[in-house]
Amino acid sequence: MSVKEKLTAIADEIRNYGNIDGEMNLVEMADNVSVVFWEGYAECDAHHTARYVTAFVTGDGTNTITFAVPFNPDCFFVTAHGASAVSANAVQQMVFDARSFARYGGMYRIRRNGSNTQGTMSSATGGNFFRWANNTCTIECPSALNVSYASDAQYICTAVKYTDKTDKELLEEEIAMLTNEAKTIEFSKARINATVTDAEWTVMIAHLTNVNFAVNINT
Amino acid sequence: MKTFTRTVLIADEGMVLTNGTNYGTEIYLAEGADPSDWQEVPESEIDNADGGEGF
């Protein structure tokens, strides 16, 4: 692969993730890397957690773990804690080997402290190893990988459902839940600025006559 | 219909307003609230309010 082909491949990725058309020179490519980053940031920012449930699951030596979730989640996170009796390498291989979670999951990370191992992974639902049915989530490592959930490891499983509500709708809901008792409520000024105009904010809090609002541009 | 106009205190650059418990760069006061309950302090005082820099 020539240098030009490599640069074109990078540019293709920037165009793809940044939804950008046309050729870019090196300076434009560098500039648009931040566009790609913020594109992803905006996507995350546009999704707010509507519901979540966390379960503590002990592995049973099989290639699946299950936990109750009363809604069809959009994504999930799993953190594994290896017992000290299990070597770090064993937990890593069984739970976070690149052939299992890392291959199909969104990301994974390992922290080691002596013989204890902690690993975290997350993924959107609908992957090869994640199912939801009958109010139960099942996370399955493909049997071909010969990977099991260790019976002496604890798995903290969190399933998350996103909401389609806008930032403004969420702020309105939050304000609507406040009572008009005398108190001071702190809000992020940055959040308010990004969500409503000054006039809208004034109207939004107008009925809370007994409430001080301390808004901070630094939070 | 009863209406009231909020008084808004705005901290100077590098300063924040506090009533001893809450902090903000802008304070939208409740009806009848006393502006003198809020004092302007340097932002650096907030940074040290939780025990200072960690190591």
XYZ file of C-alpha atoms in Angstrom:
274
model
C 0.000 0.000 0.000
C 1.524 3.299 -1.068
C 1.640 6.363 1.160
C -1.004 7.976 -1.030
C -3.251 4.939 -0.675
C -2.796 5.011 3.091
C -3.651 8.708 3.263
C -6.671 8.134 1.043
C -7.796 5.355 3.385
C -7.529 7.729 6.345
C -9.392 10.413 4.391
C -12.093 7.878 3.529
C -12.594 7.149 7.224
C -12.791 10.863 8.015
C -15.291 11.353 5.175
C -17.299 8.349 6.341
C -17.513 9.212 10.027
C -17.659 12.946 9.522
C -20.205 12.782 6.704
C -17.889 14.909 4.584
C -17.804 15.060 0.805
C -14.887 15.814 -1.495
C -11.143 15.527 -1.332
C -9.103 16.967 1.537
C -5.503 18.056 1.724
C -3.441 17.230 4.788
C -4.382 20.419 6.613
C -8.078 19.823 5.935
C -7.758 16.213 7.058
C -6.187 17.332 10.322
C -8.918 19.917 10.814
C -11.641 17.375 10.172
C -10.345 14.858 12.687
C -11.956 17.027 15.335
C -15.147 17.049 13.279
C -15.175 13.271 13.434
C -14.581 13.348 17.166
C -17.345 15.834 17.817
C -19.669 13.963 15.499
C -19.399 11.023 17.848
C -19.705 13.284 20.841
C -22.897 14.781 19.468
C -24.311 11.336 18.889
C -23.636 10.392 22.504
C -24.963 13.715 23.699
C -28.187 13.201 21.780
C -28.960 10.050 23.700
C -29.986 10.232 27.312
C -30.576 7.332 29.584
C -34.257 6.628 30.001
C -34.062 3.479 32.064
C -31.378 1.184 33.310
C -31.064 -1.880 35.440
C -27.998 -3.341 37.070
C -27.617 -6.957 38.085
C -24.870 -8.805 39.936
C -24.270 -12.154 38.338
C -21.920 -14.962 39.268
C -20.543 -16.991 36.406
C -21.430 -20.671 36.289
C -18.642 -21.927 34.102
C -20.785 -21.922 30.959
C -20.510 -19.575 27.994
C -23.598 -17.550 28.973
C -24.718 -15.250 31.734
C -28.315 -14.084 32.104
C -30.020 -11.391 34.119
C -33.524 -9.952 34.341
C -34.233 -6.746 32.403
C -37.869 -5.604 32.136
C -37.314 -3.665 28.895
C -35.525 -4.164 25.613
C -32.228 -2.304 26.149
C -30.208 -0.366 23.608
C -26.827 -1.128 25.081
C -25.201 -2.782 28.015
C -22.069 -2.704 30.119
C -20.428 -5.569 31.902
C -17.734 -5.277 34.512
C -16.036 -8.447 35.671
C -14.215 -8.862 38.935
C -12.009 -11.884 39.169
C -11.692 -13.529 42.559
C -8.198 -13.631 43.977
C -8.208 -17.408 43.600
C -8.372 -16.972 39.850
C -5.214 -15.888 38.143
C -5.345 -12.659 36.262
C -4.410 -14.395 33.076
C -7.241 -16.898 33.395
C -9.864 -14.207 33.872
C -8.429 -12.207 31.052
C -8.477 -15.131 28.700
C -11.896 -16.417 29.659
C -13.690 -13.122 29.843
C -11.771 -10.519 27.918
C -9.770 -12.446 25.429
C -9.734 -10.697 22.072
C -11.564 -13.705 20.682
C -14.593 -13.118 22.865
C -15.897 -9.763 24.057
C -13.346 -7.591 22.410
C -14.104 -8.965 19.016
C -17.801 -8.215 19.197
C -18.109 -5.637 21.925
C -17.724 -1.913 21.662
C -14.698 -1.663 23.891
C -12.995 -3.436 26.683
C -10.502 -2.531 29.323
C -8.529 -4.456 31.874
C -7.215 -3.295 35.201
C -5.035 -5.531 37.263
C -4.111 -5.350 40.882
C -2.108 -8.345 42.060
C -4.132 -11.466 41.486
C -7.376 -9.528 41.102
C -8.518 -8.548 37.664
C -11.210 -6.130 36.656
C -12.410 -5.770 33.121
C -15.134 -3.699 31.550
C -16.796 -3.954 28.193
C -19.764 -2.304 26.547
C -21.714 -2.810 23.388
C -24.863 -1.840 21.588
C -27.449 -4.568 21.569
C -28.020 -6.704 18.560
C -24.483 -8.006 18.414
C -23.592 -11.589 17.874
C -23.640 -12.487 21.525
C -26.397 -10.383 23.048
C -30.075 -11.348 23.214
C -33.148 -10.044 25.012
C -36.363 -12.031 25.287
C -38.959 -12.748 27.979
C -37.565 -9.918 30.123
C -34.200 -11.613 30.265
C -30.870 -10.549 28.805
C -28.482 -13.240 27.746
C -24.853 -12.528 26.988
C -23.330 -15.437 25.207
C -19.819 -16.080 24.063
C -19.927 -18.086 20.843
C -19.248 -21.696 21.733
C -16.652 -21.921 19.023
C -14.468 -19.595 21.033
C -14.412 -22.000 23.967
C -14.755 -19.093 26.384
C -16.634 -19.429 29.681
C -17.773 -17.094 32.382
C -15.671 -18.074 35.359
C -17.628 -19.512 38.256
C -15.554 -17.578 40.761
C -15.881 -14.229 39.019
C -18.547 -11.610 39.643
C -20.146 -9.814 36.720
C -21.867 -6.465 37.183
C -24.250 -6.174 34.250
C -26.001 -2.912 33.416
C -28.543 -2.697 30.604
C -29.526 0.770 29.373
C -32.489 2.064 27.419
C -32.100 5.404 25.706
C -34.783 8.019 25.357
C -35.616 10.022 22.249
C -36.568 13.060 24.296
C -34.761 16.266 23.478
C -32.532 18.119 25.904
C -35.231 20.776 26.232
C -37.932 18.232 27.041
C -35.732 16.648 29.682
C -34.956 20.017 31.256
C -38.663 20.885 31.248
C -39.447 17.607 32.985
C -36.769 18.256 35.563
C -38.123 21.737 36.287
C -41.693 20.421 36.400
C -40.729 18.022 39.184
C -39.530 20.856 41.430
C -41.835 22.098 44.152
C -42.166 25.764 45.021
C -40.719 25.471 48.502
C -38.066 27.977 49.501
C -34.723 26.530 48.484
C -31.775 27.001 46.147
C -31.271 24.711 43.166
C -28.002 24.544 41.243
C -27.966 24.108 37.507
C -25.256 24.037 34.887
C -25.266 27.249 32.914
C -23.588 25.455 30.043
C -26.459 22.990 29.961
C -29.048 25.760 30.013
C -27.260 27.697 27.278
C -27.123 24.588 25.108
C -30.770 23.782 25.674
C -32.934 26.905 25.852
C -32.739 30.627 25.251
C -32.576 33.048 28.164
C -36.216 33.971 27.521
C -37.292 30.317 27.517
C -35.362 29.680 30.734
C -37.065 32.654 32.398
C -40.497 31.376 31.408
C -39.607 27.825 32.421
C -38.822 28.789 36.022
C -41.368 31.616 36.359
C -43.818 29.622 38.499
C -41.133 28.675 41.032
C -41.329 31.986 42.817
C -39.814 30.752 46.063
C -36.818 29.050 44.491
C -33.384 30.558 43.961
C -31.564 29.186 40.949
C -27.770 29.210 41.160
C -26.426 28.543 37.706
C -22.756 28.061 37.101
C -21.017 28.486 33.780
C -18.158 26.340 35.037
C -20.222 23.227 35.585
C -52.608 36.938 37.565
C -49.632 37.465 39.786
C -46.284 38.116 38.166
C -42.897 39.060 39.471
C -39.588 39.958 37.937
C -36.599 37.986 39.057
C -33.480 39.772 40.141
C -30.443 38.150 38.602
C -27.049 38.523 40.271
C -24.131 38.066 37.918
C -20.636 37.414 39.233
C -17.679 39.312 37.852
C -15.072 37.530 35.748
C -13.142 35.028 37.863
C -15.627 35.303 40.712
C -18.607 33.237 41.850
C -21.531 33.998 44.106
C -22.230 31.921 47.186
C -24.681 31.883 50.053
C -22.341 29.615 51.979
C -23.926 26.469 50.634
C -24.577 26.959 46.942
C -22.409 28.450 44.246
C -23.202 30.017 40.911
C -21.935 32.495 38.377
C -25.529 33.723 38.017
C -28.179 33.703 40.733
C -31.855 33.934 39.798
C -33.317 35.147 43.067
C -36.643 33.990 44.410
C -39.383 36.507 45.013
C -38.460 38.638 48.015
C -35.033 37.033 48.417
C -32.341 39.244 49.897
C -29.439 39.838 47.466
C -27.146 40.455 50.428
C -27.385 36.745 51.266
C -25.022 36.179 48.364
C -21.366 37.139 48.463
C -18.906 37.239 45.640
C -15.804 35.125 46.181
C -12.909 34.142 43.910
C -13.377 30.952 41.922
C -10.260 29.582 43.574
C -12.142 29.369 46.864
C -14.515 26.846 45.314
C -11.612 24.763 44.092
C -10.399 24.504 47.675
C -13.801 23.982 49.234
C -13.518 20.210 49.062
C -10.094 20.018 50.660
C -7.930 21.304 47.868
C -5.953 19.676 45.137
C -5.594 15.909 45.246
C -2.350 14.029 44.755
